[in-house]
Amino acid sequence: YAALLTKTNRISRIFNAGKHSAKRPSFISPRSQLIICTGLVFIQMLINGVWILLSPARAIHHYPTREDNFLVCSSYIDASYMIAFSYPIFLIVVCTVYAVLTRKIPEAFNESKHI
């Protein structure tokens, strides 16, 4: 989702800057887009790395009833696996906001076809 956010953000900034002035917006080159996307992916890797270090996965026995015994991952019990999903969900929400903001850009703009 980092690549989609970077692309949508770029398109939004290009058209918003075009409304105000003829000056080219900063950080729209392919190299800067790769750096931004790499930074967003690194944040996700950092969050997951810290989570794995603080709460390593281990198999435990889970007894939902007296008769049942399940061997499950420890994060299944306390729902800490949602830590891994929180950042992508945040990226999806921000991408959705940008998609709504950029929905009226010209269809002839090639990069806007897949938003």
C-alpha angles and dihedrals in degrees: 000000000000092000092049091048091049092050095046092046090051093051092047093051093047094054095039091051090048090059093054105035145346091248116117113246119243125253099026099118117109091247094054090046090055091049092050092047091047089051092052091049090047090055090055092047090049093051092049093044093053090046092052091048094048097041111022117195115257135165116249135174114253121198109195090168134008092261099044128077119180127185103218140160113270092238089061090068100050098029092235088144085082087076088071091051098045097078096047089048089052090050091049092052092049091047089052092051091050091047090054091047093050098041094106099055118120115283091220090070102103097212093055096061096088100045 
